[in-house]
Amino acid sequence: MSDPLVKASPVAPWIAAQTHALLAQRGHAWLLAGPSGLGQYELALALVRAWLCDHATAQGACGHCSSCHAIDVHAHADLCVLMPETVMLALNWPLSEKAQDEIDGKKRKASKEIRVEAMRDAVEFAQRTSARGRGKAVLVFPAERMNVYTANALLKTLEEPAGDVKFVLASDAAHQLLPTIRSRCLGHTMTWPDPADALSWLQGQGVPANQAVVMLRASGGRPQDALQFAPIAGLWPRLPRAMQAGDVSVFKDWTPAQTVDALHKLCHDLLALRCGAAPRFFEAADLPKAGGWQALSDWAKSLSETMRTVEHPFNVGLMQEALVSQAQLALNAKT
Ligand SMILES: [Zn+2]
């Protein structure tokens, strides 16, 4: 199977519908908020593409003009993209020459926060005149990765926008933003895609139909997140019973974060079943009738604690073994 992650993706129908709705409203600063995986970044990009496009319609950018092309190749003089360096690199946006040199020269690691230096460049950008004469745009994603200094610098620019500049902030955790930033923006809550649309979009990314169903379930209905489950989709339905049997081999190629996330979801579904609710991440038929209430609650608490340190495990294999024996205990507990 081709890797669905590297394939260029056409704008998903739920993103297109939201682009159309937002373009119909006036506003120089938008805050797109909602849980991860619903397409905040894609919607933000569709908006700035339309704002800067030479032939934009009510539906959005034309996709063919030199402005659209410049955005597609991530080199538009009137677009400033403000992201943590790790996200810039993952999404193929160029870093400033200085930042790239420092990282290449191993002077420091790529930053997981939006750096003060990048914010300074953005403030300067906002004060310059538009290169192509169609105004300018600043895209901030994920906006919650601004610290208090960068957020305050952005706030000044939002309060006194110099000239023709529009902002779009996209966030998975808008509650972490300064209230003053939130109040300066028009808010938009991301809409959940219809499951049928999400499934056909996943298939459009090269995912086989039966895998798409598993991946969408595993992600809790979030299509962009679902793509990350492609390598483990085949194992997902088998996971609950493997945990009951204490079989650690299913996690062979999984990262620690994927492992803890999967166990969290399994625990959630088993607790849901005990309350008489429908499972969300696994098919009911794949879940064993197992686990005592107390044991499952304790397990959930312990997993939440593990989640906080999961990026720095001392030894991935040992960590997974410990997690699996904990899972097995909880699944086979009587109370
Ligand atoms: Zn265009």
mmCIF file of C-alpha atoms and ligand atoms in Angstrom:
data_model
loop_
_atom_site.group_PDB
_atom_site.id
_atom_site.type_symbol
_atom_site.label_atom_id
_atom_site.label_comp_id
_atom_site.label_asym_id
_atom_site.label_seq_id
_atom_site.Cartn_x
_atom_site.Cartn_y
_atom_site.Cartn_z
ATOM 1 C CA MET A 1 0.000 0.000 0.000
ATOM 2 C CA SER A 2 1.246 3.492 -0.756
ATOM 3 C CA ASP A 3 1.827 5.689 2.264
ATOM 4 C CA PRO A 4 -1.333 7.803 2.593
ATOM 5 C CA LEU A 5 0.559 10.427 4.580
ATOM 6 C CA VAL A 6 2.774 11.531 1.714
ATOM 7 C CA LYS A 7 0.018 11.814 -0.875
ATOM 8 C CA ALA A 8 -1.130 15.355 -1.661
ATOM 9 C CA SER A 9 -4.655 15.677 -0.324
ATOM 10 C CA PRO A 10 -7.487 17.573 -2.001
ATOM 11 C CA VAL A 11 -9.507 19.752 0.374
ATOM 12 C CA ALA A 12 -11.929 17.522 2.275
ATOM 13 C CA PRO A 13 -15.649 18.324 1.817
ATOM 14 C CA TRP A 14 -16.162 19.397 5.477
ATOM 15 C CA ILE A 15 -13.191 21.761 5.178
ATOM 16 C CA ALA A 16 -14.550 23.179 1.903
ATOM 17 C CA ALA A 17 -17.958 23.814 3.513
ATOM 18 C CA GLN A 18 -16.396 25.615 6.469
ATOM 19 C CA THR A 19 -14.140 27.697 4.177
ATOM 20 C CA HIS A 20 -17.212 28.861 2.284
ATOM 21 C CA ALA A 21 -19.029 29.742 5.534
ATOM 22 C CA LEU A 22 -16.092 31.692 6.992
ATOM 23 C CA LEU A 23 -15.378 33.600 3.770
ATOM 24 C CA ALA A 24 -18.976 34.848 3.814
ATOM 25 C CA GLN A 25 -18.241 36.664 7.090
ATOM 26 C CA ARG A 26 -16.074 39.703 7.633
ATOM 27 C CA GLY A 27 -13.254 39.432 10.072
ATOM 28 C CA HIS A 28 -9.568 40.203 10.160
ATOM 29 C CA ALA A 29 -8.706 37.612 12.814
ATOM 30 C CA TRP A 30 -10.150 34.122 13.163
ATOM 31 C CA LEU A 31 -9.596 31.569 15.886
ATOM 32 C CA LEU A 32 -10.337 28.031 14.695
ATOM 33 C CA ALA A 33 -10.828 25.781 17.688
ATOM 34 C CA GLY A 34 -11.803 22.201 18.374
ATOM 35 C CA PRO A 35 -10.262 18.837 19.174
ATOM 36 C CA SER A 36 -7.280 17.638 17.140
ATOM 37 C CA GLY A 37 -7.696 15.849 13.860
ATOM 38 C CA LEU A 38 -10.658 17.818 12.543
ATOM 39 C CA GLY A 39 -8.557 19.845 10.105
ATOM 40 C CA GLN A 40 -7.775 23.161 11.861
ATOM 41 C CA TYR A 41 -4.563 23.566 9.884
ATOM 42 C CA GLU A 42 -6.205 22.629 6.579
ATOM 43 C CA LEU A 43 -9.035 25.124 7.149
ATOM 44 C CA ALA A 44 -6.587 27.861 8.181
ATOM 45 C CA LEU A 45 -4.586 27.259 5.021
ATOM 46 C CA ALA A 46 -7.717 27.252 2.841
ATOM 47 C CA LEU A 47 -8.679 30.627 4.329
ATOM 48 C CA VAL A 48 -5.329 32.340 3.756
ATOM 49 C CA ARG A 49 -5.173 30.822 0.285
ATOM 50 C CA ALA A 50 -8.541 32.421 -0.518
ATOM 51 C CA TRP A 51 -7.598 35.768 1.057
ATOM 52 C CA LEU A 52 -4.452 36.045 -1.062
ATOM 53 C CA CYS A 53 -5.764 34.454 -4.280
ATOM 54 C CA ASP A 54 -5.973 36.561 -7.481
ATOM 55 C CA HIS A 55 -9.285 35.003 -8.543
ATOM 56 C CA ALA A 56 -10.952 33.901 -5.324
ATOM 57 C CA THR A 57 -14.661 33.092 -5.351
ATOM 58 C CA ALA A 58 -17.129 32.655 -2.494
ATOM 59 C CA GLN A 59 -16.031 29.006 -2.440
ATOM 60 C CA GLY A 60 -12.368 29.812 -1.870
ATOM 61 C CA ALA A 61 -9.093 30.087 -3.774
ATOM 62 C CA CYS A 62 -8.887 29.355 -7.510
ATOM 63 C CA GLY A 63 -5.984 26.931 -7.145
ATOM 64 C CA HIS A 64 -4.311 28.043 -10.381
ATOM 65 C CA CYS A 65 -3.045 31.615 -10.013
ATOM 66 C CA SER A 66 0.512 32.557 -9.082
ATOM 67 C CA SER A 67 -0.557 33.305 -5.505
ATOM 68 C CA CYS A 68 -2.129 29.847 -5.063
ATOM 69 C CA HIS A 69 0.976 28.323 -6.607
ATOM 70 C CA ALA A 70 3.264 30.262 -4.254
ATOM 71 C CA ILE A 71 1.314 28.934 -1.269
ATOM 72 C CA ASP A 72 1.393 25.384 -2.630
ATOM 73 C CA VAL A 73 5.195 25.521 -2.791
ATOM 74 C CA HIS A 74 5.323 27.163 0.661
ATOM 75 C CA ALA A 75 6.950 30.372 -0.572
ATOM 76 C CA HIS A 76 4.472 33.264 -0.583
ATOM 77 C CA ALA A 77 5.875 36.716 0.159
ATOM 78 C CA ASP A 78 2.619 37.879 1.781
ATOM 79 C CA LEU A 79 2.043 34.850 3.972
ATOM 80 C CA CYS A 80 3.745 34.468 7.322
ATOM 81 C CA VAL A 81 3.422 31.029 8.893
ATOM 82 C CA LEU A 82 4.021 31.013 12.615
ATOM 83 C CA MET A 83 4.519 27.507 13.996
ATOM 84 C CA PRO A 84 6.862 25.636 16.320
ATOM 85 C CA GLU A 85 9.920 24.544 14.346
ATOM 86 C CA THR A 86 9.054 20.865 14.819
ATOM 87 C CA VAL A 87 5.683 21.496 13.143
ATOM 88 C CA MET A 88 7.247 23.625 10.369
ATOM 89 C CA LEU A 89 9.614 20.756 9.570
ATOM 90 C CA ALA A 90 6.863 18.118 9.711
ATOM 91 C CA LEU A 91 4.654 20.153 7.345
ATOM 92 C CA ASN A 92 7.530 21.175 5.045
ATOM 93 C CA TRP A 93 7.518 24.913 5.707
ATOM 94 C CA PRO A 94 10.942 26.566 5.423
ATOM 95 C CA LEU A 95 12.565 27.860 8.617
ATOM 96 C CA SER A 96 14.434 31.165 8.716
ATOM 97 C CA GLU A 97 17.987 30.794 7.455
ATOM 98 C CA LYS A 98 19.387 31.461 10.914
ATOM 99 C CA ALA A 99 17.159 28.887 12.617
ATOM 100 C CA GLN A 100 17.943 26.261 9.973
ATOM 101 C CA ASP A 101 21.702 26.886 10.376
ATOM 102 C CA GLU A 102 21.508 26.508 14.142
ATOM 103 C CA ILE A 103 19.610 23.239 13.889
ATOM 104 C CA ASP A 104 21.825 21.872 11.083
ATOM 105 C CA GLY A 105 24.916 22.856 13.069
ATOM 106 C CA LYS A 106 23.488 20.990 16.088
ATOM 107 C CA LYS A 107 23.683 24.158 18.171
ATOM 108 C CA ARG A 108 20.178 23.380 19.390
ATOM 109 C CA LYS A 109 17.204 21.144 18.667
ATOM 110 C CA ALA A 110 14.148 22.260 16.699
ATOM 111 C CA SER A 111 11.829 24.083 19.092
ATOM 112 C CA LYS A 112 8.454 22.640 20.102
ATOM 113 C CA GLU A 113 7.197 26.100 20.992
ATOM 114 C CA ILE A 114 6.675 29.118 18.776
ATOM 115 C CA ARG A 115 9.936 30.998 19.319
ATOM 116 C CA VAL A 116 10.231 34.659 20.275
ATOM 117 C CA GLU A 117 12.492 35.206 17.226
ATOM 118 C CA ALA A 118 9.826 33.860 14.873
ATOM 119 C CA MET A 119 7.243 36.106 16.520
ATOM 120 C CA ARG A 120 9.526 39.137 16.051
ATOM 121 C CA ASP A 121 9.775 38.309 12.340
ATOM 122 C CA ALA A 122 5.980 38.032 12.198
ATOM 123 C CA VAL A 123 5.482 41.424 13.850
ATOM 124 C CA GLU A 124 7.893 42.966 11.328
ATOM 125 C CA PHE A 125 6.076 41.169 8.503
ATOM 126 C CA ALA A 126 2.761 42.627 9.666
ATOM 127 C CA GLN A 127 4.193 46.152 9.397
ATOM 128 C CA ARG A 128 5.591 45.766 5.864
ATOM 129 C CA THR A 129 3.559 46.593 2.786
ATOM 130 C CA SER A 130 2.052 43.760 0.803
ATOM 131 C CA ALA A 131 4.376 42.452 -1.929
ATOM 132 C CA ARG A 132 1.600 41.362 -4.305
ATOM 133 C CA GLY A 133 -0.949 44.030 -3.443
ATOM 134 C CA ARG A 134 -3.634 41.682 -2.121
ATOM 135 C CA GLY A 135 -2.912 42.181 1.531
ATOM 136 C CA LYS A 136 -1.074 39.833 3.841
ATOM 137 C CA ALA A 137 -1.919 36.921 6.077
ATOM 138 C CA VAL A 138 -0.475 35.430 9.241
ATOM 139 C CA LEU A 139 -1.256 31.788 10.054
ATOM 140 C CA VAL A 140 -0.561 30.615 13.618
ATOM 141 C CA PHE A 141 -0.700 26.877 14.336
ATOM 142 C CA PRO A 142 -0.973 25.343 16.886
ATOM 143 C CA ALA A 143 -1.720 28.661 18.560
ATOM 144 C CA GLU A 144 -1.510 27.173 22.070
ATOM 145 C CA ARG A 145 2.221 26.694 21.536
ATOM 146 C CA MET A 146 2.839 30.403 22.068
ATOM 147 C CA ASN A 147 4.329 31.214 25.452
ATOM 148 C CA VAL A 148 3.265 34.303 27.382
ATOM 149 C CA TYR A 149 5.886 36.526 25.646
ATOM 150 C CA THR A 150 5.073 35.488 22.100
ATOM 151 C CA ALA A 151 1.346 35.651 22.855
ATOM 152 C CA ASN A 152 1.684 39.230 24.132
ATOM 153 C CA ALA A 153 3.687 40.257 21.070
ATOM 154 C CA LEU A 154 0.980 38.823 18.837
ATOM 155 C CA LEU A 155 -1.696 40.542 20.916
ATOM 156 C CA LYS A 156 -0.164 43.968 20.197
ATOM 157 C CA THR A 157 -0.268 43.241 16.470
ATOM 158 C CA LEU A 158 -3.838 41.970 16.689
ATOM 159 C CA GLU A 159 -4.909 45.093 18.548
ATOM 160 C CA GLU A 160 -3.266 47.511 16.137
ATOM 161 C CA PRO A 161 -3.063 45.716 12.805
ATOM 162 C CA ALA A 162 -0.835 47.767 10.545
ATOM 163 C CA GLY A 163 -2.314 47.952 7.090
ATOM 164 C CA ASP A 164 -3.975 45.122 5.292
ATOM 165 C CA VAL A 165 -3.126 42.032 7.316
ATOM 166 C CA LYS A 166 -5.440 39.209 8.347
ATOM 167 C CA PHE A 167 -4.825 36.565 10.968
ATOM 168 C CA VAL A 168 -5.937 33.009 11.419
ATOM 169 C CA LEU A 169 -5.073 31.147 14.601
ATOM 170 C CA ALA A 170 -5.745 27.413 14.716
ATOM 171 C CA SER A 171 -5.733 25.461 17.952
ATOM 172 C CA ASP A 172 -6.448 22.053 19.466
ATOM 173 C CA ALA A 173 -6.482 23.609 22.927
ATOM 174 C CA ALA A 174 -7.977 27.092 22.667
ATOM 175 C CA HIS A 175 -8.664 27.147 26.423
ATOM 176 C CA GLN A 176 -4.882 27.460 26.919
ATOM 177 C CA LEU A 177 -4.743 30.740 24.993
ATOM 178 C CA LEU A 178 -4.707 34.097 26.762
ATOM 179 C CA PRO A 179 -8.314 35.316 27.144
ATOM 180 C CA THR A 180 -7.212 38.625 25.603
ATOM 181 C CA ILE A 181 -6.128 36.774 22.447
ATOM 182 C CA ARG A 182 -9.384 34.838 22.290
ATOM 183 C CA SER A 183 -11.442 38.006 22.671
ATOM 184 C CA ARG A 184 -9.575 39.710 19.799
ATOM 185 C CA CYS A 185 -10.534 36.979 17.345
ATOM 186 C CA LEU A 186 -13.756 35.783 15.814
ATOM 187 C CA GLY A 187 -14.202 32.249 17.070
ATOM 188 C CA HIS A 188 -15.087 29.278 14.906
ATOM 189 C CA THR A 189 -15.643 25.814 16.342
ATOM 190 C CA MET A 190 -14.571 23.099 13.921
ATOM 191 C CA THR A 191 -17.447 20.920 12.772
ATOM 192 C CA TRP A 192 -17.205 17.122 12.932
ATOM 193 C CA PRO A 193 -17.353 15.490 9.522
ATOM 194 C CA ASP A 194 -20.127 13.137 8.654
ATOM 195 C CA PRO A 195 -18.682 9.570 9.071
ATOM 196 C CA ALA A 196 -19.541 8.711 5.463
ATOM 197 C CA ASP A 197 -17.642 11.803 4.215
ATOM 198 C CA ALA A 198 -14.708 10.982 6.474
ATOM 199 C CA LEU A 199 -14.573 7.398 5.183
ATOM 200 C CA SER A 200 -14.684 8.388 1.535
ATOM 201 C CA TRP A 201 -12.021 11.052 2.174
ATOM 202 C CA LEU A 202 -9.772 8.420 3.790
ATOM 203 C CA GLN A 203 -10.286 6.149 0.789
ATOM 204 C CA GLY A 204 -9.345 9.097 -1.418
ATOM 205 C CA GLN A 205 -6.030 9.170 0.491
ATOM 206 C CA GLY A 206 -5.347 5.611 -0.666
ATOM 207 C CA VAL A 207 -6.672 3.750 2.375
ATOM 208 C CA PRO A 208 -8.583 0.507 1.599
ATOM 209 C CA ALA A 209 -12.261 0.642 2.674
ATOM 210 C CA ASN A 210 -12.072 -1.979 5.447
ATOM 211 C CA GLN A 211 -8.998 -0.322 6.963
ATOM 212 C CA ALA A 212 -10.584 3.117 6.750
ATOM 213 C CA VAL A 213 -13.424 1.953 9.029
ATOM 214 C CA VAL A 214 -10.962 0.669 11.643
ATOM 215 C CA MET A 215 -8.758 3.764 11.417
ATOM 216 C CA LEU A 216 -11.664 6.195 11.772
ATOM 217 C CA ARG A 217 -12.917 4.286 14.817
ATOM 218 C CA ALA A 218 -9.452 4.122 16.353
ATOM 219 C CA SER A 219 -9.144 7.906 16.014
ATOM 220 C CA GLY A 220 -12.563 8.519 17.564
ATOM 221 C CA GLY A 221 -13.952 9.903 14.293
ATOM 222 C CA ARG A 222 -11.166 12.423 13.560
ATOM 223 C CA PRO A 223 -10.116 11.918 9.934
ATOM 224 C CA GLN A 224 -6.716 13.668 10.009
ATOM 225 C CA ASP A 225 -5.745 11.722 13.122
ATOM 226 C CA ALA A 226 -7.072 8.537 11.532
ATOM 227 C CA LEU A 227 -4.254 8.619 8.974
ATOM 228 C CA GLN A 228 -1.735 8.041 11.752
ATOM 229 C CA PHE A 229 -3.348 4.658 12.420
ATOM 230 C CA ALA A 230 -2.558 3.319 8.947
ATOM 231 C CA PRO A 231 0.466 1.244 10.047
ATOM 232 C CA ILE A 232 -1.404 -0.376 12.942
ATOM 233 C CA ALA A 233 -4.900 -0.703 11.493
ATOM 234 C CA GLY A 234 -4.489 -4.445 10.923
ATOM 235 C CA LEU A 235 -3.719 -5.072 14.591
ATOM 236 C CA TRP A 236 -6.249 -2.719 16.137
ATOM 237 C CA PRO A 237 -9.252 -5.110 16.294
ATOM 238 C CA ARG A 238 -7.052 -7.795 17.896
ATOM 239 C CA LEU A 239 -5.691 -5.491 20.570
ATOM 240 C CA PRO A 240 -8.294 -6.035 23.348
ATOM 241 C CA ARG A 241 -7.922 -9.815 23.376
ATOM 242 C CA ALA A 242 -4.145 -9.604 23.036
ATOM 243 C CA MET A 243 -4.092 -7.470 26.197
ATOM 244 C CA GLN A 244 -6.305 -9.941 28.012
ATOM 245 C CA ALA A 245 -3.791 -12.640 27.114
ATOM 246 C CA GLY A 246 -0.829 -10.443 28.065
ATOM 247 C CA ASP A 247 0.569 -10.580 24.517
ATOM 248 C CA VAL A 248 3.119 -7.759 24.163
ATOM 249 C CA SER A 249 4.053 -8.683 20.560
ATOM 250 C CA VAL A 250 1.204 -6.573 19.068
ATOM 251 C CA PHE A 251 3.111 -3.453 20.128
ATOM 252 C CA LYS A 252 6.319 -4.414 18.325
ATOM 253 C CA ASP A 253 6.435 -1.429 15.963
ATOM 254 C CA TRP A 254 4.393 1.016 18.031
ATOM 255 C CA THR A 255 5.776 4.150 19.643
ATOM 256 C CA PRO A 256 5.311 4.594 23.412
ATOM 257 C CA ALA A 257 2.753 7.349 22.741
ATOM 258 C CA GLN A 258 0.743 5.094 20.398
ATOM 259 C CA THR A 259 0.829 2.306 22.981
ATOM 260 C CA VAL A 260 -0.470 4.446 25.831
ATOM 261 C CA ASP A 261 -3.076 6.071 23.579
ATOM 262 C CA ALA A 262 -4.376 2.657 22.474
ATOM 263 C CA LEU A 263 -4.566 1.364 26.059
ATOM 264 C CA HIS A 264 -6.352 4.534 27.134
ATOM 265 C CA LYS A 265 -8.938 3.968 24.436
ATOM 266 C CA LEU A 266 -9.342 0.317 25.371
ATOM 267 C CA CYS A 267 -9.824 1.258 29.007
ATOM 268 C CA HIS A 268 -12.351 3.943 28.016
ATOM 269 C CA ASP A 269 -14.385 1.476 25.968
ATOM 270 C CA LEU A 270 -14.397 -1.186 28.694
ATOM 271 C CA LEU A 271 -15.595 1.412 31.211
ATOM 272 C CA ALA A 272 -18.248 2.557 28.724
ATOM 273 C CA LEU A 273 -19.469 -1.027 28.300
ATOM 274 C CA ARG A 274 -19.748 -1.433 32.066
ATOM 275 C CA CYS A 275 -21.987 1.647 32.188
ATOM 276 C CA GLY A 276 -24.134 0.243 29.400
ATOM 277 C CA ALA A 277 -22.823 2.799 26.868
ATOM 278 C CA ALA A 278 -21.581 2.008 23.366
ATOM 279 C CA PRO A 279 -17.814 1.663 22.867
ATOM 280 C CA ARG A 280 -16.254 4.411 20.780
ATOM 281 C CA PHE A 281 -12.852 3.215 19.566
ATOM 282 C CA PHE A 282 -13.303 -0.560 19.209
ATOM 283 C CA GLU A 283 -16.131 -2.687 17.829
ATOM 284 C CA ALA A 284 -18.211 -4.177 20.665
ATOM 285 C CA ALA A 285 -17.563 -7.653 19.213
ATOM 286 C CA ASP A 286 -13.798 -7.172 19.612
ATOM 287 C CA LEU A 287 -14.055 -6.327 23.312
ATOM 288 C CA PRO A 288 -13.906 -9.126 25.881
ATOM 289 C CA LYS A 289 -16.435 -9.085 28.721
ATOM 290 C CA ALA A 290 -13.837 -8.310 31.296
ATOM 291 C CA GLY A 291 -12.486 -6.068 33.971
ATOM 292 C CA GLY A 292 -13.838 -5.014 37.358
ATOM 293 C CA TRP A 293 -14.993 -1.445 37.851
ATOM 294 C CA GLN A 294 -12.356 -0.649 40.463
ATOM 295 C CA ALA A 295 -9.533 -2.238 38.477
ATOM 296 C CA LEU A 296 -10.497 -0.355 35.311
ATOM 297 C CA SER A 297 -10.742 2.986 37.145
ATOM 298 C CA ASP A 298 -7.329 2.456 38.741
ATOM 299 C CA TRP A 299 -5.926 1.504 35.350
ATOM 300 C CA ALA A 300 -7.334 4.672 33.749
ATOM 301 C CA LYS A 301 -5.687 6.822 36.443
ATOM 302 C CA SER A 302 -2.360 5.110 36.057
ATOM 303 C CA LEU A 303 -2.459 5.513 32.250
ATOM 304 C CA SER A 304 -3.104 9.235 32.602
ATOM 305 C CA GLU A 305 0.002 9.524 34.751
ATOM 306 C CA THR A 306 2.072 7.513 32.262
ATOM 307 C CA MET A 307 0.858 9.815 29.474
ATOM 308 C CA ARG A 308 2.705 12.746 31.065
ATOM 309 C CA THR A 309 6.128 11.086 30.873
ATOM 310 C CA VAL A 310 5.577 8.989 27.777
ATOM 311 C CA GLU A 311 7.885 11.010 25.516
ATOM 312 C CA HIS A 312 10.944 10.027 27.533
ATOM 313 C CA PRO A 313 10.707 6.348 28.437
ATOM 314 C CA PHE A 314 13.934 4.816 29.767
ATOM 315 C CA ASN A 315 13.406 1.728 27.621
ATOM 316 C CA VAL A 316 10.530 1.324 25.162
ATOM 317 C CA GLY A 317 10.395 -2.497 25.350
ATOM 318 C CA LEU A 318 10.379 -2.578 29.138
ATOM 319 C CA MET A 319 7.800 0.154 29.267
ATOM 320 C CA GLN A 320 5.497 -1.739 26.907
ATOM 321 C CA GLU A 321 5.909 -4.951 28.911
ATOM 322 C CA ALA A 322 4.966 -3.139 32.102
ATOM 323 C CA LEU A 323 1.967 -1.530 30.401
ATOM 324 C CA VAL A 324 0.765 -4.850 29.002
ATOM 325 C CA SER A 325 0.975 -6.690 32.325
ATOM 326 C CA GLN A 326 -0.924 -3.805 33.924
ATOM 327 C CA ALA A 327 -3.554 -4.102 31.160
ATOM 328 C CA GLN A 328 -3.779 -7.850 31.615
ATOM 329 C CA LEU A 329 -4.343 -7.475 35.364
ATOM 330 C CA ALA A 330 -7.093 -4.904 34.869
ATOM 331 C CA LEU A 331 -8.798 -6.965 32.146
ATOM 332 C CA ASN A 332 -8.840 -10.117 34.249
ATOM 333 C CA ALA A 333 -9.733 -8.487 37.570
ATOM 334 C CA LYS A 334 -12.970 -9.503 39.236
ATOM 335 C CA THR A 335 -13.654 -6.214 41.024
HETATM 336 ZN ZN ZN B 1 -5.679 31.539 -6.856
#
